[in-house]
PDB file of C-alpha atoms in Angstrom:
ATOM      1  CA  UNK A   1       8.915 -61.825 -25.510  1.00 69.00           C
ATOM      2  CA  UNK A   2      10.090 -65.416 -24.214  1.00 77.00           C
ATOM      3  CA  UNK A   3      13.669 -66.489 -24.593  1.00 83.00           C
ATOM      4  CA  UNK A   4      12.892 -69.798 -25.066  1.00 83.00           C
ATOM      5  CA  UNK A   5      14.639 -72.164 -27.600  1.00 86.00           C
ATOM      6  CA  UNK A   6      11.465 -70.885 -30.240  1.00 89.00           C
ATOM      7  CA  UNK A   7      11.845 -66.628 -29.218  1.00 88.00           C
ATOM      8  CA  UNK A   8      15.376 -66.715 -29.472  1.00 91.00           C
ATOM      9  CA  UNK A   9      16.179 -68.226 -32.715  1.00 92.00           C
ATOM     10  CA  UNK A  10      13.586 -65.988 -34.146  1.00 91.00           C
ATOM     11  CA  UNK A  11      14.912 -62.378 -32.662  1.00 91.00           C
ATOM     12  CA  UNK A  12      18.657 -63.692 -33.837  1.00 94.00           C
ATOM     13  CA  UNK A  13      17.905 -64.884 -36.587  1.00 93.00           C
ATOM     14  CA  UNK A  14      15.364 -61.432 -37.608  1.00 91.00           C
ATOM     15  CA  UNK A  15      18.066 -59.065 -36.332  1.00 92.00           C
ATOM     16  CA  UNK A  16      21.108 -60.584 -38.366  1.00 92.00           C
ATOM     17  CA  UNK A  17      19.465 -60.644 -41.249  1.00 92.00           C
ATOM     18  CA  UNK A  18      18.481 -56.750 -40.386  1.00 90.00           C
ATOM     19  CA  UNK A  19      22.105 -55.943 -40.263  1.00 90.00           C
ATOM     20  CA  UNK A  20      21.854 -55.358 -36.486  1.00 92.00           C
ATOM     21  CA  UNK A  21      25.265 -54.709 -34.462  1.00 94.00           C
ATOM     22  CA  UNK A  22      24.119 -56.601 -31.347  1.00 96.00           C
ATOM     23  CA  UNK A  23      20.781 -57.828 -29.849  1.00 95.00           C
ATOM     24  CA  UNK A  24      18.340 -56.493 -26.749  1.00 96.00           C
ATOM     25  CA  UNK A  25      16.881 -59.050 -24.857  1.00 94.00           C
ATOM     26  CA  UNK A  26      13.963 -58.625 -22.955  1.00 91.00           C
ATOM     27  CA  UNK A  27      13.926 -60.795 -19.911  1.00 92.00           C
ATOM     28  CA  UNK A  28      10.814 -60.393 -18.358  1.00 87.00           C
ATOM     29  CA  UNK A  29      10.765 -64.197 -17.485  1.00 90.00           C
ATOM     30  CA  UNK A  30      14.412 -65.289 -16.515  1.00 94.00           C
ATOM     31  CA  UNK A  31      13.525 -67.832 -14.885  1.00 92.00           C
ATOM     32  CA  UNK A  32      11.929 -69.337 -18.485  1.00 89.00           C
ATOM     33  CA  UNK A  33      15.125 -68.204 -20.496  1.00 91.00           C
ATOM     34  CA  UNK A  34      17.358 -71.240 -21.850  1.00 91.00           C
ATOM     35  CA  UNK A  35      20.534 -69.523 -21.137  1.00 94.00           C
ATOM     36  CA  UNK A  36      23.216 -72.052 -22.801  1.00 95.00           C
ATOM     37  CA  UNK A  37      21.055 -72.028 -25.909  1.00 94.00           C
ATOM     38  CA  UNK A  38      20.957 -68.451 -26.345  1.00 94.00           C
ATOM     39  CA  UNK A  39      24.235 -67.960 -25.912  1.00 96.00           C
ATOM     40  CA  UNK A  40      24.974 -70.737 -28.237  1.00 96.00           C
ATOM     41  CA  UNK A  41      23.022 -68.755 -30.520  1.00 95.00           C
ATOM     42  CA  UNK A  42      24.353 -65.844 -30.015  1.00 97.00           C
ATOM     43  CA  UNK A  43      27.752 -66.659 -30.562  1.00 97.00           C
ATOM     44  CA  UNK A  44      27.051 -68.299 -33.613  1.00 95.00           C
ATOM     45  CA  UNK A  45      25.193 -65.117 -34.913  1.00 95.00           C
ATOM     46  CA  UNK A  46      28.591 -63.139 -33.898  1.00 96.00           C
ATOM     47  CA  UNK A  47      25.924 -60.996 -31.919  1.00 96.00           C
ATOM     48  CA  UNK A  48      26.636 -58.967 -28.647  1.00 97.00           C
ATOM     49  CA  UNK A  49      23.714 -58.798 -26.297  1.00 97.00           C
ATOM     50  CA  UNK A  50      22.387 -56.680 -23.477  1.00 98.00           C
ATOM     51  CA  UNK A  51      19.624 -57.502 -21.587  1.00 97.00           C
ATOM     52  CA  UNK A  52      16.612 -55.575 -19.964  1.00 96.00           C
ATOM     53  CA  UNK A  53      13.299 -55.513 -17.407  1.00 95.00           C
ATOM     54  CA  UNK A  54      11.576 -54.377 -15.600  1.00 95.00           C
ATOM     55  CA  UNK A  55      10.181 -56.109 -12.383  1.00 96.00           C
ATOM     56  CA  UNK A  56       7.154 -57.337 -11.708  1.00 95.00           C
ATOM     57  CA  UNK A  57       4.555 -55.851  -9.505  1.00 95.00           C
ATOM     58  CA  UNK A  58       4.908 -58.654  -6.555  1.00 97.00           C
ATOM     59  CA  UNK A  59       8.570 -57.624  -6.625  1.00 98.00           C
ATOM     60  CA  UNK A  60       8.560 -53.961  -7.157  1.00 98.00           C
ATOM     61  CA  UNK A  61      11.991 -53.005  -4.666  1.00 98.00           C
ATOM     62  CA  UNK A  62      10.200 -49.905  -3.546  1.00 98.00           C
ATOM     63  CA  UNK A  63       8.065 -52.114  -1.040  1.00 97.00           C
ATOM     64  CA  UNK A  64       9.739 -55.281  -1.343  1.00 98.00           C
ATOM     65  CA  UNK A  65      13.513 -55.123  -1.688  1.00 98.00           C
ATOM     66  CA  UNK A  66      14.096 -58.591  -0.298  1.00 98.00           C
ATOM     67  CA  UNK A  67      11.681 -59.664  -4.043  1.00 98.00           C
ATOM     68  CA  UNK A  68      13.460 -57.226  -6.341  1.00 98.00           C
ATOM     69  CA  UNK A  69      16.875 -58.770  -5.143  1.00 98.00           C
ATOM     70  CA  UNK A  70      15.580 -62.418  -5.623  1.00 98.00           C
ATOM     71  CA  UNK A  71      14.402 -61.287  -9.191  1.00 98.00           C
ATOM     72  CA  UNK A  72      17.361 -59.767 -10.049  1.00 98.00           C
ATOM     73  CA  UNK A  73      20.011 -62.632  -8.675  1.00 98.00           C
ATOM     74  CA  UNK A  74      17.964 -65.259 -11.522  1.00 98.00           C
ATOM     75  CA  UNK A  75      17.884 -62.666 -14.046  1.00 98.00           C
ATOM     76  CA  UNK A  76      21.658 -61.807 -13.382  1.00 98.00           C
ATOM     77  CA  UNK A  77      22.597 -65.369 -13.570  1.00 98.00           C
ATOM     78  CA  UNK A  78      20.682 -65.742 -16.580  1.00 97.00           C
ATOM     79  CA  UNK A  79      22.129 -62.769 -18.267  1.00 98.00           C
ATOM     80  CA  UNK A  80      25.767 -63.763 -17.311  1.00 98.00           C
ATOM     81  CA  UNK A  81      24.649 -67.334 -18.912  1.00 98.00           C
ATOM     82  CA  UNK A  82      23.899 -65.971 -21.971  1.00 97.00           C
ATOM     83  CA  UNK A  83      27.134 -63.883 -22.147  1.00 98.00           C
ATOM     84  CA  UNK A  84      25.514 -60.811 -22.273  1.00 98.00           C
ATOM     85  CA  UNK A  85      27.332 -57.478 -21.557  1.00 98.00           C
ATOM     86  CA  UNK A  86      24.819 -55.936 -18.969  1.00 98.00           C
ATOM     87  CA  UNK A  87      21.165 -55.503 -17.211  1.00 98.00           C
ATOM     88  CA  UNK A  88      19.329 -52.418 -17.441  1.00 98.00           C
ATOM     89  CA  UNK A  89      16.229 -51.199 -17.763  1.00 98.00           C
ATOM     90  CA  UNK A  90      13.395 -50.376 -14.900  1.00 98.00           C
ATOM     91  CA  UNK A  91      15.972 -52.426 -12.683  1.00 98.00           C
ATOM     92  CA  UNK A  92      14.416 -50.354  -9.631  1.00 98.00           C
ATOM     93  CA  UNK A  93      11.256 -50.858 -10.379  1.00 96.00           C
ATOM     94  CA  UNK A  94       7.905 -51.912 -12.495  1.00 93.00           C
ATOM     95  CA  UNK A  95       6.843 -50.620 -15.614  1.00 90.00           C
ATOM     96  CA  UNK A  96       3.292 -48.750 -14.792  1.00 91.00           C
ATOM     97  CA  UNK A  97       4.277 -48.769 -10.648  1.00 95.00           C
ATOM     98  CA  UNK A  98       2.357 -44.992  -9.646  1.00 94.00           C
ATOM     99  CA  UNK A  99       1.736 -44.224  -5.746  1.00 94.00           C
ATOM    100  CA  UNK A 100      -0.295 -41.124  -6.590  1.00 95.00           C
ATOM    101  CA  UNK A 101       2.570 -39.379  -4.731  1.00 96.00           C
ATOM    102  CA  UNK A 102       6.074 -38.221  -5.032  1.00 97.00           C
ATOM    103  CA  UNK A 103       8.314 -40.856  -3.793  1.00 97.00           C
ATOM    104  CA  UNK A 104       9.086 -41.485  -0.486  1.00 98.00           C
ATOM    105  CA  UNK A 105      12.206 -41.324   1.497  1.00 98.00           C
ATOM    106  CA  UNK A 106      11.555 -45.151   2.296  1.00 98.00           C
ATOM    107  CA  UNK A 107      10.758 -46.061  -1.185  1.00 98.00           C
ATOM    108  CA  UNK A 108      14.224 -44.270  -2.631  1.00 98.00           C
ATOM    109  CA  UNK A 109      16.066 -45.677  -0.049  1.00 98.00           C
ATOM    110  CA  UNK A 110      14.588 -49.376  -0.343  1.00 98.00           C
ATOM    111  CA  UNK A 111      15.802 -48.795  -4.232  1.00 98.00           C
ATOM    112  CA  UNK A 112      18.684 -47.987  -3.512  1.00 98.00           C
ATOM    113  CA  UNK A 113      19.391 -51.212  -1.416  1.00 98.00           C
ATOM    114  CA  UNK A 114      18.048 -52.901  -4.470  1.00 98.00           C
ATOM    115  CA  UNK A 115      20.412 -51.695  -6.912  1.00 98.00           C
ATOM    116  CA  UNK A 116      23.349 -51.883  -4.514  1.00 98.00           C
ATOM    117  CA  UNK A 117      22.385 -55.211  -3.691  1.00 98.00           C
ATOM    118  CA  UNK A 118      21.942 -55.977  -7.273  1.00 98.00           C
ATOM    119  CA  UNK A 119      24.915 -54.175  -8.189  1.00 98.00           C
ATOM    120  CA  UNK A 120      27.463 -56.432  -6.286  1.00 98.00           C
ATOM    121  CA  UNK A 121      25.767 -59.317  -7.843  1.00 98.00           C
ATOM    122  CA  UNK A 122      26.231 -58.286 -11.335  1.00 98.00           C
ATOM    123  CA  UNK A 123      30.117 -57.118 -10.740  1.00 98.00           C
ATOM    124  CA  UNK A 124      30.993 -60.873  -9.963  1.00 98.00           C
ATOM    125  CA  UNK A 125      29.520 -62.188 -12.796  1.00 98.00           C
ATOM    126  CA  UNK A 126      31.517 -59.050 -14.747  1.00 98.00           C
ATOM    127  CA  UNK A 127      28.172 -57.352 -15.725  1.00 98.00           C
ATOM    128  CA  UNK A 128      27.932 -53.883 -15.919  1.00 98.00           C
ATOM    129  CA  UNK A 129      24.201 -52.737 -14.582  1.00 99.00           C
ATOM    130  CA  UNK A 130      21.885 -49.916 -15.826  1.00 98.00           C
ATOM    131  CA  UNK A 131      19.052 -47.448 -14.350  1.00 98.00           C
ATOM    132  CA  UNK A 132      16.596 -46.357 -17.309  1.00 98.00           C
ATOM    133  CA  UNK A 133      14.724 -43.424 -15.928  1.00 98.00           C
ATOM    134  CA  UNK A 134      11.107 -43.587 -17.866  1.00 98.00           C
ATOM    135  CA  UNK A 135       7.976 -40.398 -17.755  1.00 97.00           C
ATOM    136  CA  UNK A 136       5.838 -40.247 -14.967  1.00 97.00           C
ATOM    137  CA  UNK A 137       3.201 -41.948 -16.381  1.00 94.00           C
ATOM    138  CA  UNK A 138       5.206 -45.336 -16.391  1.00 95.00           C
ATOM    139  CA  UNK A 139       6.885 -44.417 -12.760  1.00 97.00           C
ATOM    140  CA  UNK A 140       7.110 -42.142  -9.861  1.00 97.00           C
ATOM    141  CA  UNK A 141      10.709 -43.139  -8.697  1.00 98.00           C
ATOM    142  CA  UNK A 142      13.344 -42.080 -11.543  1.00 98.00           C
ATOM    143  CA  UNK A 143      11.585 -39.752 -14.097  1.00 98.00           C
ATOM    144  CA  UNK A 144      15.006 -37.942 -15.097  1.00 98.00           C
ATOM    145  CA  UNK A 145      18.637 -37.916 -15.766  1.00 98.00           C
ATOM    146  CA  UNK A 146      19.458 -36.165 -13.120  1.00 98.00           C
ATOM    147  CA  UNK A 147      16.900 -38.465 -10.983  1.00 98.00           C
ATOM    148  CA  UNK A 148      19.190 -41.374 -12.698  1.00 98.00           C
ATOM    149  CA  UNK A 149      22.648 -39.894 -12.025  1.00 98.00           C
ATOM    150  CA  UNK A 150      21.566 -39.041  -8.109  1.00 98.00           C
ATOM    151  CA  UNK A 151      21.163 -42.549  -7.514  1.00 98.00           C
ATOM    152  CA  UNK A 152      23.998 -44.023  -9.287  1.00 98.00           C
ATOM    153  CA  UNK A 153      25.947 -41.580  -7.577  1.00 98.00           C
ATOM    154  CA  UNK A 154      23.714 -42.103  -3.889  1.00 98.00           C
ATOM    155  CA  UNK A 155      25.181 -45.965  -4.589  1.00 98.00           C
ATOM    156  CA  UNK A 156      28.476 -45.579  -5.900  1.00 98.00           C
ATOM    157  CA  UNK A 157      29.026 -48.608  -7.488  1.00 98.00           C
ATOM    158  CA  UNK A 158      31.575 -48.836 -10.298  1.00 98.00           C
ATOM    159  CA  UNK A 159      29.876 -50.848 -12.674  1.00 98.00           C
ATOM    160  CA  UNK A 160      26.664 -48.728 -12.365  1.00 98.00           C
ATOM    161  CA  UNK A 161      25.040 -46.896 -15.552  1.00 98.00           C
ATOM    162  CA  UNK A 162      22.420 -44.287 -16.508  1.00 98.00           C
ATOM    163  CA  UNK A 163      20.499 -45.830 -19.621  1.00 98.00           C
ATOM    164  CA  UNK A 164      18.374 -42.892 -21.011  1.00 98.00           C
ATOM    165  CA  UNK A 165      15.512 -43.124 -23.596  1.00 98.00           C
ATOM    166  CA  UNK A 166      14.476 -40.786 -26.137  1.00 98.00           C
ATOM    167  CA  UNK A 167      10.670 -41.296 -25.576  1.00 97.00           C
ATOM    168  CA  UNK A 168      10.754 -40.485 -22.065  1.00 97.00           C
ATOM    169  CA  UNK A 169      13.326 -37.565 -22.619  1.00 98.00           C
ATOM    170  CA  UNK A 170      10.854 -36.150 -24.708  1.00 97.00           C
ATOM    171  CA  UNK A 171       8.057 -36.513 -22.395  1.00 97.00           C
ATOM    172  CA  UNK A 172      10.338 -34.978 -19.283  1.00 98.00           C
ATOM    173  CA  UNK A 173      13.343 -33.514 -20.282  1.00 98.00           C
ATOM    174  CA  UNK A 174      13.631 -29.031 -20.884  1.00 97.00           C
ATOM    175  CA  UNK A 175      15.343 -30.997 -24.172  1.00 96.00           C
ATOM    176  CA  UNK A 176      17.023 -33.785 -24.932  1.00 97.00           C
ATOM    177  CA  UNK A 177      19.933 -32.339 -24.939  1.00 98.00           C
ATOM    178  CA  UNK A 178      19.664 -31.406 -21.598  1.00 98.00           C
ATOM    179  CA  UNK A 179      18.896 -34.835 -20.363  1.00 98.00           C
ATOM    180  CA  UNK A 180      22.120 -36.097 -22.263  1.00 98.00           C
ATOM    181  CA  UNK A 181      24.624 -33.449 -20.921  1.00 98.00           C
ATOM    182  CA  UNK A 182      23.424 -33.415 -17.373  1.00 98.00           C
ATOM    183  CA  UNK A 183      23.831 -37.483 -17.517  1.00 98.00           C
ATOM    184  CA  UNK A 184      27.099 -36.975 -19.475  1.00 98.00           C
ATOM    185  CA  UNK A 185      29.161 -39.046 -16.787  1.00 98.00           C
ATOM    186  CA  UNK A 186      27.366 -41.932 -16.578  1.00 98.00           C
ATOM    187  CA  UNK A 187      25.515 -41.981 -19.922  1.00 98.00           C
ATOM    188  CA  UNK A 188      26.423 -45.399 -21.423  1.00 98.00           C
ATOM    189  CA  UNK A 189      23.133 -46.338 -22.901  1.00 98.00           C
ATOM    190  CA  UNK A 190      20.567 -44.963 -25.080  1.00 98.00           C
ATOM    191  CA  UNK A 191      17.203 -46.255 -26.399  1.00 98.00           C
ATOM    192  CA  UNK A 192      16.251 -44.382 -29.531  1.00 98.00           C
ATOM    193  CA  UNK A 193      12.931 -44.117 -29.716  1.00 96.00           C
ATOM    194  CA  UNK A 194      10.434 -41.880 -31.536  1.00 96.00           C
ATOM    195  CA  UNK A 195       7.973 -39.821 -30.137  1.00 94.00           C
ATOM    196  CA  UNK A 196       4.580 -42.105 -30.554  1.00 92.00           C
ATOM    197  CA  UNK A 197       7.162 -45.362 -30.093  1.00 91.00           C
ATOM    198  CA  UNK A 198       6.966 -45.712 -33.093  1.00 91.00           C
ATOM    199  CA  UNK A 199       9.199 -45.657 -36.751  1.00 94.00           C
ATOM    200  CA  UNK A 200      12.218 -43.699 -35.744  1.00 95.00           C
ATOM    201  CA  UNK A 201      12.466 -40.398 -37.684  1.00 96.00           C
ATOM    202  CA  UNK A 202       8.746 -40.031 -38.310  1.00 95.00           C
ATOM    203  CA  UNK A 203       7.869 -38.504 -35.320  1.00 95.00           C
ATOM    204  CA  UNK A 204       8.360 -35.617 -33.259  1.00 96.00           C
ATOM    205  CA  UNK A 205      11.548 -36.431 -31.750  1.00 97.00           C
ATOM    206  CA  UNK A 206      14.411 -34.018 -32.471  1.00 97.00           C
ATOM    207  CA  UNK A 207      16.810 -36.342 -33.914  1.00 98.00           C
ATOM    208  CA  UNK A 208      19.914 -33.822 -35.098  1.00 98.00           C
ATOM    209  CA  UNK A 209      19.526 -32.421 -31.219  1.00 98.00           C
ATOM    210  CA  UNK A 210      19.531 -35.569 -29.882  1.00 98.00           C
ATOM    211  CA  UNK A 211      22.757 -36.672 -31.574  1.00 98.00           C
ATOM    212  CA  UNK A 212      24.028 -33.624 -31.769  1.00 98.00           C
ATOM    213  CA  UNK A 213      23.951 -33.644 -27.941  1.00 98.00           C
ATOM    214  CA  UNK A 214      25.600 -37.282 -27.960  1.00 98.00           C
ATOM    215  CA  UNK A 215      28.456 -36.630 -30.478  1.00 98.00           C
ATOM    216  CA  UNK A 216      29.191 -33.512 -28.572  1.00 98.00           C
ATOM    217  CA  UNK A 217      30.051 -35.545 -25.245  1.00 98.00           C
ATOM    218  CA  UNK A 218      31.885 -37.770 -26.688  1.00 97.00           C
ATOM    219  CA  UNK A 219      29.255 -40.838 -26.467  1.00 98.00           C
ATOM    220  CA  UNK A 220      31.004 -44.325 -27.467  1.00 96.00           C
ATOM    221  CA  UNK A 221      28.360 -46.757 -25.272  1.00 97.00           C
ATOM    222  CA  UNK A 222      25.368 -48.501 -27.338  1.00 97.00           C
ATOM    223  CA  UNK A 223      23.129 -46.925 -29.665  1.00 98.00           C
ATOM    224  CA  UNK A 224      19.494 -49.207 -29.252  1.00 97.00           C
ATOM    225  CA  UNK A 225      16.638 -48.845 -32.159  1.00 94.00           C
ATOM    226  CA  UNK A 226      13.386 -49.320 -29.948  1.00 91.00           C
ATOM    227  CA  UNK A 227       9.978 -50.034 -30.933  1.00 87.00           C
ATOM    228  CA  UNK A 228       7.386 -51.930 -29.540  1.00 79.00           C
ATOM    229  CA  UNK A 229       4.920 -53.543 -32.130  1.00 76.00           C
ATOM    230  CA  UNK A 230       3.196 -57.114 -31.360  1.00 69.00           C
ATOM    231  CA  UNK A 231       3.641 -56.892 -27.604  1.00 71.00           C
ATOM    232  CA  UNK A 232       1.750 -59.568 -25.953  1.00 69.00           C
ATOM    233  CA  UNK A 233      -1.293 -57.289 -23.567  1.00 70.00           C
ATOM    234  CA  UNK A 234       0.884 -56.844 -20.509  1.00 67.00           C
ATOM    235  CA  UNK A 235       3.484 -55.016 -21.760  1.00 73.00           C
ATOM    236  CA  UNK A 236       0.955 -53.170 -23.877  1.00 74.00           C
ATOM    237  CA  UNK A 237      -0.889 -52.156 -20.257  1.00 73.00           C
ATOM    238  CA  UNK A 238       1.879 -51.045 -18.583  1.00 74.00           C
ATOM    239  CA  UNK A 239       3.098 -48.973 -21.860  1.00 76.00           C
ATOM    240  CA  UNK A 240      -0.212 -47.655 -22.492  1.00 77.00           C
ATOM    241  CA  UNK A 241      -0.173 -48.421 -25.844  1.00 78.00           C
ATOM    242  CA  UNK A 242      -3.725 -48.935 -27.460  1.00 76.00           C
ATOM    243  CA  UNK A 243      -2.930 -48.703 -30.930  1.00 75.00           C
ATOM    244  CA  UNK A 244      -0.917 -49.796 -33.903  1.00 78.00           C
ATOM    245  CA  UNK A 245       2.593 -47.615 -33.879  1.00 79.00           C
ATOM    246  CA  UNK A 246       3.485 -49.096 -37.058  1.00 83.00           C
ATOM    247  CA  UNK A 247       2.378 -51.034 -39.584  1.00 83.00           C
ATOM    248  CA  UNK A 248       4.941 -53.587 -38.984  1.00 86.00           C
ATOM    249  CA  UNK A 249       7.892 -54.423 -37.639  1.00 84.00           C
ATOM    250  CA  UNK A 250       9.115 -54.416 -41.139  1.00 87.00           C
ATOM    251  CA  UNK A 251       8.165 -50.985 -41.462  1.00 89.00           C
ATOM    252  CA  UNK A 252      10.257 -49.991 -37.870  1.00 88.00           C
ATOM    253  CA  UNK A 253      13.137 -52.096 -38.797  1.00 90.00           C
ATOM    254  CA  UNK A 254      13.366 -51.703 -42.945  1.00 91.00           C
ATOM    255  CA  UNK A 255      12.802 -47.354 -42.787  1.00 94.00           C
ATOM    256  CA  UNK A 256      13.943 -46.398 -38.923  1.00 94.00           C
ATOM    257  CA  UNK A 257      16.932 -48.593 -38.835  1.00 94.00           C
ATOM    258  CA  UNK A 258      18.282 -46.931 -41.634  1.00 94.00           C
ATOM    259  CA  UNK A 259      17.305 -43.960 -40.145  1.00 96.00           C
ATOM    260  CA  UNK A 260      19.450 -44.015 -37.193  1.00 97.00           C
ATOM    261  CA  UNK A 261      22.339 -45.208 -38.955  1.00 95.00           C
ATOM    262  CA  UNK A 262      22.866 -42.447 -41.275  1.00 96.00           C
ATOM    263  CA  UNK A 263      21.987 -40.014 -38.310  1.00 97.00           C
ATOM    264  CA  UNK A 264      24.830 -41.882 -36.310  1.00 97.00           C
ATOM    265  CA  UNK A 265      27.130 -41.692 -39.055  1.00 97.00           C
ATOM    266  CA  UNK A 266      26.464 -38.037 -39.955  1.00 97.00           C
ATOM    267  CA  UNK A 267      27.536 -37.438 -36.589  1.00 97.00           C
ATOM    268  CA  UNK A 268      30.352 -39.008 -36.323  1.00 97.00           C
ATOM    269  CA  UNK A 269      29.076 -41.530 -33.793  1.00 97.00           C
ATOM    270  CA  UNK A 270      29.517 -44.938 -35.455  1.00 92.00           C
ATOM    271  CA  UNK A 271      31.682 -45.746 -38.666  1.00 83.00           C
ATOM    272  CA  UNK A 272      30.813 -45.132 -42.004  1.00 63.00           C
ATOM    273  CA  UNK A 273      30.958 -48.435 -43.944  1.00 56.00           C
ATOM    274  CA  UNK A 274      33.132 -48.770 -46.729  1.00 42.00           C
ATOM    275  CA  UNK A 275      31.898 -47.331 -49.966  1.00 41.00           C
ATOM    276  CA  UNK A 276      29.660 -45.143 -48.248  1.00 36.00           C
ATOM    277  CA  UNK A 277      29.323 -41.936 -49.560  1.00 33.00           C
TER     278      UNK A 277
END
């Protein structure tokens, strides 16, 4: 979870060995990120990267927009230094941010201000900037694709995009396909995460509905497998994960990754490998 020399080398080697096409970097502590080293290792491995994060509580955009902008400015600098394509995630708030009430006009005004500023900074780096709706237990601000679209269209920056997540959609949308269709004009990235955040294909997510809807809208964005194994306590707390969601990372990658690749090929979202049936 730390993108220092040791963490970068370990993650890049593992992603390459697993045959992944790109790597999502959890940029939770931008100040400790060795961007130059990470970029060198990524380029040596031939791996594109996307960075993601959630804002620390002290700089949640809803109540500290200036702090959020400063944090995102640093994160975007590190993201650009890594040679990544985009910064995305819960870029508008924190994982576990709940006021106990619906979002207020003032909170959403602050969020829009932060996203507008961050999008401008991202554009200066040649980066795209994403917004990921997450479920009601992790934030009270943006839970659905439609809410994400509303914020993107309110800000209006051309480098903003919608980032969906099948785990959150399984809770919040009236069917995953409806969420995908609602977000279709801005959807550029999706986390493929099982209903229990464990091994894809071994939960209750309707993967044929998900991939069928992505194919129907002509999706050409990033397909990212996401599972949560071996998390630090602060992330586990925010996600309310209190037990192992899979026996091991090897299980998630060894069974989940082939499952998702096969579904993506079945629906024409990635090319078939040479010699594949």
